[in-house]
mmCIF file of C-alpha atoms in Angstrom:
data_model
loop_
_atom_site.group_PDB
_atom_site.id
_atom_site.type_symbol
_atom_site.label_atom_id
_atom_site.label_comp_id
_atom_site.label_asym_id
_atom_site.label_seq_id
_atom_site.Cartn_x
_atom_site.Cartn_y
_atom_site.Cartn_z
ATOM 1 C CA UNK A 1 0.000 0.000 0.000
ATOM 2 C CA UNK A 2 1.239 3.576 -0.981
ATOM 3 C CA UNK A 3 1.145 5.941 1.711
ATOM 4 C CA UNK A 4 1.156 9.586 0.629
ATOM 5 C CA UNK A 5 2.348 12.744 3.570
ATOM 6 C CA UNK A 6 0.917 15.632 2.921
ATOM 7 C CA UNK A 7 3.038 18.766 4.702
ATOM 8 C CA UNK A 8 0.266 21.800 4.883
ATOM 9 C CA UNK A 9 2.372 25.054 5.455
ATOM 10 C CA UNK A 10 -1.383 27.216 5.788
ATOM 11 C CA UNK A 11 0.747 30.425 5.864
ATOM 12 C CA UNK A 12 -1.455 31.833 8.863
ATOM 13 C CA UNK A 13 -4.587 30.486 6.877
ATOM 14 C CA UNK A 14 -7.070 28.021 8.515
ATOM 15 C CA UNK A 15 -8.157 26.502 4.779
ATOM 16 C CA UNK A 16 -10.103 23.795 4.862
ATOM 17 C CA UNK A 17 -8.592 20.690 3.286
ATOM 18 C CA UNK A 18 -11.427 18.257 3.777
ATOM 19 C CA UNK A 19 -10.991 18.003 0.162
ATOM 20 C CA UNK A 20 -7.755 15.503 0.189
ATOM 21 C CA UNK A 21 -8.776 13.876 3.346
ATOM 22 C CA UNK A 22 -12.163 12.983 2.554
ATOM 23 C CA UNK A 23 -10.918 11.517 -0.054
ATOM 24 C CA UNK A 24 -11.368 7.408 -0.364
ATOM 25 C CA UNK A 25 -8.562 5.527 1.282
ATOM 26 C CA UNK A 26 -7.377 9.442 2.854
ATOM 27 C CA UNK A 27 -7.505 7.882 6.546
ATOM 28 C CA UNK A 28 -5.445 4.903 6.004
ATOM 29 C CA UNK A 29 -3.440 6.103 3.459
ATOM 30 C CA UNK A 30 -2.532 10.094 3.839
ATOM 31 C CA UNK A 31 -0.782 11.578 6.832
ATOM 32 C CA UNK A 32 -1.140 15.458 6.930
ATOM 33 C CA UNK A 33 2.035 16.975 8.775
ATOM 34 C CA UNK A 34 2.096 21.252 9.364
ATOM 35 C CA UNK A 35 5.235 22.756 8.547
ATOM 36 C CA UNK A 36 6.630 26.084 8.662
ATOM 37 C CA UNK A 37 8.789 27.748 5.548
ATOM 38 C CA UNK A 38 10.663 29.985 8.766
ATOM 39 C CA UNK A 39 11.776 26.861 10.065
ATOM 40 C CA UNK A 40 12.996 24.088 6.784
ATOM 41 C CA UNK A 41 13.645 21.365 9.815
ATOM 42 C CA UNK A 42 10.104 21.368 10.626
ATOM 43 C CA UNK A 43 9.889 19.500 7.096
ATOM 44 C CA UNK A 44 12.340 16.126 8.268
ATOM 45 C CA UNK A 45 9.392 14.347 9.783
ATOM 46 C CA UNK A 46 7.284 14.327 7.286
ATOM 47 C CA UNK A 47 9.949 13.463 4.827
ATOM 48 C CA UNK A 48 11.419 10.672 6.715
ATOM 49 C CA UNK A 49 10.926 7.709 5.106
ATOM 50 C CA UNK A 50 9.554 9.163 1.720
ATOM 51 C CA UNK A 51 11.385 7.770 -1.946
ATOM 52 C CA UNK A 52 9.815 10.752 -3.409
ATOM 53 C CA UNK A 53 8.861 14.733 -2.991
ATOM 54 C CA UNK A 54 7.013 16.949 -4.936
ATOM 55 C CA UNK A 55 7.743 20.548 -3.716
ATOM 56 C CA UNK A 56 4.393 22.347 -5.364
ATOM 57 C CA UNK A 57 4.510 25.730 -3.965
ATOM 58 C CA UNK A 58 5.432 28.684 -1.998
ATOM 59 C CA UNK A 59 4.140 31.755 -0.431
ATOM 60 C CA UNK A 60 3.195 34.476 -2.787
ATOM 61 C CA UNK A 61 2.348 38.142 -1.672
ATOM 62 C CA UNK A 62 -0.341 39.101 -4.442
ATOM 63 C CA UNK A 63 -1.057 42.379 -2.488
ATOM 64 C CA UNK A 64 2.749 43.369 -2.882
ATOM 65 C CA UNK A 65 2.944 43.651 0.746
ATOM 66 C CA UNK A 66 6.153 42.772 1.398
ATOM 67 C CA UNK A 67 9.403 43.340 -0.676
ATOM 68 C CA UNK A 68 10.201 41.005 -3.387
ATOM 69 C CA UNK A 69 13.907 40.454 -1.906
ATOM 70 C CA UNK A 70 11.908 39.205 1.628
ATOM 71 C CA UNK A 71 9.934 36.725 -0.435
ATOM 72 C CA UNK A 72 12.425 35.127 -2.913
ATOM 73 C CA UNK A 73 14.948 34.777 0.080
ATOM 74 C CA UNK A 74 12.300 33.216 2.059
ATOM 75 C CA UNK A 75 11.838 31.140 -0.835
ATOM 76 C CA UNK A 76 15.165 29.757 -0.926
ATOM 77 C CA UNK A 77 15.831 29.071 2.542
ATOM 78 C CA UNK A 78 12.823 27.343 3.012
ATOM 79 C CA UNK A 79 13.646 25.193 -1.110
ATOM 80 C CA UNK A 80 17.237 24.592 0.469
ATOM 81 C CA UNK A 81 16.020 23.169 3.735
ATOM 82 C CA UNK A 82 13.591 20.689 2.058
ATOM 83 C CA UNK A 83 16.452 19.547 -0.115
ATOM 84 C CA UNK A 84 18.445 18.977 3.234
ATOM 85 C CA UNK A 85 15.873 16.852 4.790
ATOM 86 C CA UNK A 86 15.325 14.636 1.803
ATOM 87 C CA UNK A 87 18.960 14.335 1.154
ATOM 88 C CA UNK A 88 19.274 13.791 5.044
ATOM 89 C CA UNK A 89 16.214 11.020 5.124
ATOM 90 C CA UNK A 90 18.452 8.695 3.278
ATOM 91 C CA UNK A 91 15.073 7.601 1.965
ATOM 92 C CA UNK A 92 14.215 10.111 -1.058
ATOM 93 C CA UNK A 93 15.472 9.425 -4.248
ATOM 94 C CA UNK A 94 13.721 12.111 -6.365
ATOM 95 C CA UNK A 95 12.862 15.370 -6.023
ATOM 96 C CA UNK A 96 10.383 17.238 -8.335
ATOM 97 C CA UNK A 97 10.021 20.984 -8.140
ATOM 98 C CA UNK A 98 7.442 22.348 -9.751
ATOM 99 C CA UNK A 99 6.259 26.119 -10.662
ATOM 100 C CA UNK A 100 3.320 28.199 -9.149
ATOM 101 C CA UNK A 101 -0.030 28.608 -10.801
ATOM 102 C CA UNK A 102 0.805 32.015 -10.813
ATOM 103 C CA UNK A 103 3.590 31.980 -13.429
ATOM 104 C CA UNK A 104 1.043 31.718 -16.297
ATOM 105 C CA UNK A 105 -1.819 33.184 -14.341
ATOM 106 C CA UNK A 106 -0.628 36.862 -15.080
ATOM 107 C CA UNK A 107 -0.411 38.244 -18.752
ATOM 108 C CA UNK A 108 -2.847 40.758 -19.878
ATOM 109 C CA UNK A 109 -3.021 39.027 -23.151
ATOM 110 C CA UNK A 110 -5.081 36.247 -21.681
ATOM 111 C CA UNK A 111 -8.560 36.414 -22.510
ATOM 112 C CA UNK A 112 -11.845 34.804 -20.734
ATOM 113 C CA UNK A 113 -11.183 31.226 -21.155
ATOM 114 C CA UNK A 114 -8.298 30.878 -22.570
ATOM 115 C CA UNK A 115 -6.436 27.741 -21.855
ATOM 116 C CA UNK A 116 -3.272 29.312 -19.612
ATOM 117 C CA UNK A 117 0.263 26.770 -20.426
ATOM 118 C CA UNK A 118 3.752 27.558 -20.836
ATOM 119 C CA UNK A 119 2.929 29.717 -23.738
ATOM 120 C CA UNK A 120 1.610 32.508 -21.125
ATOM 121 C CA UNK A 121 4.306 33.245 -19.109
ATOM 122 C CA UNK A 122 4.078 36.199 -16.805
ATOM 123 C CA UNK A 123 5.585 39.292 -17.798
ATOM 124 C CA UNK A 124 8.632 39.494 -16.213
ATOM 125 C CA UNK A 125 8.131 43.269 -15.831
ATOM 126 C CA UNK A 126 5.036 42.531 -13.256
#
């Protein structure tokens, strides 16, 4: 049986994720751990153990809150800490980082509908 962890960094939010654990199989199978991007070894737990991670995402100020510098720093500690722990597991064999949503999600040429791929890149002058 494949057993899946789930680390939830809610970034202050209380979001519901009923969604993934309602899910069929979810209480046997998923184990939701909370982590914090402040602290990367809050991540070794739930990676312990684990021949795989997908790193999916990271904090994004849309209301351009806080300097860009803060962020993208943040961003790396928090990417170079996750690499730690799964090179420190001894368990994880592959890593797959993946972009945010919101690399395609903001070009002005997109129109209602339009299907949004790597051919809608954000403007890098955003």
């Amino acid at each position: 049986m494949t057993l899946w962890h789930l680390i939830w960094c809610s970034f202050g939010s209380k979001r519901d994720i009923r969604f993934l654990t309602n899910l069929p199989g979810a209480s046997e199978r998923l184990r939701v751990f909370t982590a914090d991007l402040e602290n990367p070894d809050s991540f070794a737990a739930a990676i312990e153990g684990c021949a795989g991670v997908f790193h999916v995402a990271h904090p994004i100020d849309y209301r351009n809150e806080v300097p860009e510098e803060t962020i993208t720093n943040k961003c790396i500690r928090a990417a170079l800490g996750i690499l730690k722990a799964c090179v420190e597991s001894k368990s994880v064999r592959r890593v797959v980082y993946t972009s945010s949503v919101s690399t395609v999600m903001f070009n002005d040429e997109a129109e209602g509908g339009a299907v949004l791929d790597e051919g809608w890149w954000s403007d890098v002058d955003i």
